[in-house]
PDB file of C-alpha atoms in Angstrom:
ATOM      1  CA  MET A 589      15.423 -76.253  47.848  1.00  0.00           C
ATOM      2  CA  THR A 590      14.625 -77.853  44.555  1.00  0.00           C
ATOM      3  CA  VAL A 591      12.485 -76.368  41.831  1.00  0.00           C
ATOM      4  CA  TRP A 592       9.639 -78.846  42.300  1.00  0.00           C
ATOM      5  CA  ALA A 593       9.393 -77.914  45.969  1.00  0.00           C
ATOM      6  CA  ASP A 594       9.184 -74.209  45.125  1.00  0.00           C
ATOM      7  CA  VAL A 595       6.533 -74.802  42.445  1.00  0.00           C
ATOM      8  CA  THR A 596       4.512 -77.004  44.801  1.00  0.00           C
ATOM      9  CA  ARG A 597       4.756 -74.437  47.582  1.00  0.00           C
ATOM     10  CA  ALA A 598       3.675 -71.640  45.221  1.00  0.00           C
ATOM     11  CA  ALA A 599       0.722 -73.712  43.964  1.00  0.00           C
ATOM     12  CA  MET A 600      -0.454 -74.353  47.527  1.00  0.00           C
ATOM     13  CA  ALA A 601      -0.153 -70.664  48.410  1.00  0.00           C
ATOM     14  CA  LEU A 602      -2.098 -69.705  45.285  1.00  0.00           C
ATOM     15  CA  ASN A 603      -4.749 -72.301  46.167  1.00  0.00           C
ATOM     16  CA  VAL A 604      -5.187 -70.703  49.597  1.00  0.00           C
ATOM     17  CA  VAL A 605      -5.666 -67.244  48.063  1.00  0.00           C
ATOM     18  CA  LEU A 606      -8.076 -68.506  45.403  1.00  0.00           C
ATOM     19  CA  LEU A 607     -10.097 -70.488  47.937  1.00  0.00           C
ATOM     20  CA  LEU A 608     -10.366 -67.447  50.199  1.00  0.00           C
ATOM     21  CA  ALA A 609     -11.821 -65.528  47.252  1.00  0.00           C
ATOM     22  CA  LEU A 610     -14.237 -68.359  46.433  1.00  0.00           C
ATOM     23  CA  CYS A 611     -15.356 -68.755  50.040  1.00  0.00           C
ATOM     24  CA  SER A 612     -16.000 -65.027  50.353  1.00  0.00           C
ATOM     25  CA  VAL A 613     -18.265 -65.154  47.296  1.00  0.00           C
ATOM     26  CA  TRP A 614     -20.064 -68.241  48.606  1.00  0.00           C
ATOM     27  CA  VAL A 615     -20.544 -66.671  52.058  1.00  0.00           C
ATOM     28  CA  ARG A 616     -22.084 -63.588  50.461  1.00  0.00           C
ATOM     29  CA  ASN A 617     -24.302 -65.747  48.240  1.00  0.00           C
ATOM     30  CA  TYR A 618     -25.394 -67.934  51.141  1.00  0.00           C
ATOM     31  CA  ARG A 619     -26.388 -64.888  53.185  1.00  0.00           C
ATOM     32  CA  GLN A 620     -28.560 -63.683  50.304  1.00  0.00           C
ATOM     33  CA  ILE A 621     -29.985 -66.957  48.977  1.00  0.00           C
ATOM     34  CA  ARG A 622     -29.874 -69.438  51.905  1.00  0.00           C
ATOM     35  CA  SER A 623     -29.735 -72.441  49.572  1.00  0.00           C
ATOM     36  CA  LYS A 624     -28.314 -75.855  50.471  1.00  0.00           C
ATOM     37  CA  HIS A 625     -26.318 -75.843  47.242  1.00  0.00           C
ATOM     38  CA  THR A 626     -24.509 -72.640  48.209  1.00  0.00           C
ATOM     39  CA  LEU A 627     -23.917 -73.978  51.715  1.00  0.00           C
ATOM     40  CA  GLY A 628     -22.465 -77.156  50.190  1.00  0.00           C
ATOM     41  CA  LEU A 629     -20.105 -75.136  48.008  1.00  0.00           C
ATOM     42  CA  LEU A 630     -19.054 -73.100  51.021  1.00  0.00           C
ATOM     43  CA  LEU A 631     -18.379 -76.204  53.112  1.00  0.00           C
ATOM     44  CA  PHE A 632     -16.414 -77.730  50.233  1.00  0.00           C
ATOM     45  CA  GLY A 633     -14.363 -74.525  49.928  1.00  0.00           C
ATOM     46  CA  VAL A 634     -13.673 -74.312  53.666  1.00  0.00           C
ATOM     47  CA  LEU A 635     -12.531 -77.951  53.834  1.00  0.00           C
ATOM     48  CA  LEU A 636     -10.308 -77.580  50.772  1.00  0.00           C
ATOM     49  CA  LEU A 637      -8.948 -74.324  52.192  1.00  0.00           C
ATOM     50  CA  GLY A 638      -8.091 -76.123  55.435  1.00  0.00           C
ATOM     51  CA  GLU A 639      -6.358 -78.911  53.535  1.00  0.00           C
ATOM     52  CA  ASN A 640      -4.268 -76.461  51.515  1.00  0.00           C
ATOM     53  CA  ALA A 641      -3.439 -74.238  54.499  1.00  0.00           C
ATOM     54  CA  LEU A 642      -2.342 -77.233  56.570  1.00  0.00           C
ATOM     55  CA  GLY A 643      -0.355 -78.622  53.643  1.00  0.00           C
ATOM     56  CA  LEU A 644       1.329 -75.273  53.105  1.00  0.00           C
ATOM     57  CA  TYR A 645       2.209 -75.087  56.801  1.00  0.00           C
ATOM     58  CA  TYR A 646       3.738 -78.577  56.763  1.00  0.00           C
ATOM     59  CA  PHE A 647       5.479 -77.978  53.463  1.00  0.00           C
ATOM     60  CA  ALA A 648       6.871 -74.505  54.167  1.00  0.00           C
ATOM     61  CA  VAL A 649       7.062 -73.909  57.921  1.00  0.00           C
ATOM     62  CA  HIS A 650       7.321 -77.176  59.849  1.00  0.00           C
ATOM     63  CA  ASP A 651      11.038 -77.962  60.253  1.00  0.00           C
ATOM     64  CA  VAL A 652      10.928 -81.771  60.191  1.00  0.00           C
ATOM     65  CA  LEU A 653       8.364 -82.242  57.433  1.00  0.00           C
ATOM     66  CA  THR A 654       9.829 -79.536  55.194  1.00  0.00           C
ATOM     67  CA  ALA A 655      13.130 -81.444  55.190  1.00  0.00           C
ATOM     68  CA  TRP A 656      11.303 -84.703  54.513  1.00  0.00           C
ATOM     69  CA  PHE A 657       9.385 -83.292  51.532  1.00  0.00           C
ATOM     70  CA  THR A 658      12.565 -81.801  50.073  1.00  0.00           C
ATOM     71  CA  GLY A 659      14.242 -85.204  50.236  1.00  0.00           C
ATOM     72  CA  LEU A 660      11.550 -87.043  48.271  1.00  0.00           C
ATOM     73  CA  PRO A 661      12.661 -89.069  45.256  1.00  0.00           C
ATOM     74  CA  SER A 662      12.267 -87.273  41.931  1.00  0.00           C
ATOM     75  CA  ILE A 663       9.282 -89.340  40.743  1.00  0.00           C
ATOM     76  CA  SER A 664       7.354 -88.769  43.993  1.00  0.00           C
ATOM     77  CA  ALA A 665       8.163 -85.073  44.035  1.00  0.00           C
ATOM     78  CA  THR A 666       7.048 -84.670  40.437  1.00  0.00           C
ATOM     79  CA  ALA A 667       3.791 -86.527  41.089  1.00  0.00           C
ATOM     80  CA  PHE A 668       3.109 -84.382  44.154  1.00  0.00           C
ATOM     81  CA  MET A 669       3.766 -81.215  42.158  1.00  0.00           C
ATOM     82  CA  VAL A 670       1.535 -82.309  39.255  1.00  0.00           C
ATOM     83  CA  LEU A 671      -1.332 -83.105  41.643  1.00  0.00           C
ATOM     84  CA  ARG A 672      -1.060 -79.657  43.243  1.00  0.00           C
ATOM     85  CA  LEU A 673      -0.940 -77.957  39.840  1.00  0.00           C
ATOM     86  CA  LEU A 674      -4.015 -79.897  38.696  1.00  0.00           C
ATOM     87  CA  GLU A 675      -5.779 -78.802  41.875  1.00  0.00           C
ATOM     88  CA  THR A 676      -4.810 -75.187  41.153  1.00  0.00           C
ATOM     89  CA  ALA A 677      -6.212 -75.480  37.624  1.00  0.00           C
ATOM     90  CA  ALA A 678      -9.469 -76.931  38.972  1.00  0.00           C
ATOM     91  CA  ILE A 679      -9.826 -74.148  41.540  1.00  0.00           C
ATOM     92  CA  LEU A 680      -9.087 -71.507  38.881  1.00  0.00           C
ATOM     93  CA  PHE A 681     -11.816 -72.977  36.685  1.00  0.00           C
ATOM     94  CA  LEU A 682     -14.252 -73.039  39.613  1.00  0.00           C
ATOM     95  CA  LEU A 683     -13.401 -69.417  40.384  1.00  0.00           C
ATOM     96  CA  TRP A 684     -13.991 -68.442  36.763  1.00  0.00           C
ATOM     97  CA  VAL A 685     -17.372 -70.211  36.713  1.00  0.00           C
ATOM     98  CA  THR A 686     -18.360 -68.662  40.050  1.00  0.00           C
ATOM     99  CA  TRP A 687     -17.523 -65.107  38.998  1.00  0.00           C
ATOM    100  CA  ASP A 688     -19.045 -65.406  35.534  1.00  0.00           C
TER     101      ASP A 688
END
């Protein structure tokens, strides 16, 4: 495995954990407040969680696709890693704002 693949995999795993934390807060808030805004945040979190969980499965567990991702050209692999790291930063910021 190359370094970019490990960093990308770690970012996706971190995203799953962070999104689980966010969704738990939003579920609790929705039960108390019952606002459409909170429901929208929860739906957003669940969909993004599904995207990251599925991506992590394909990137780390699925035999065929894991080999395909590892064989990506350097520029594609770097772009994929940067996008995942930007997503992680955005989720971290959202978590910070939510818990503040």
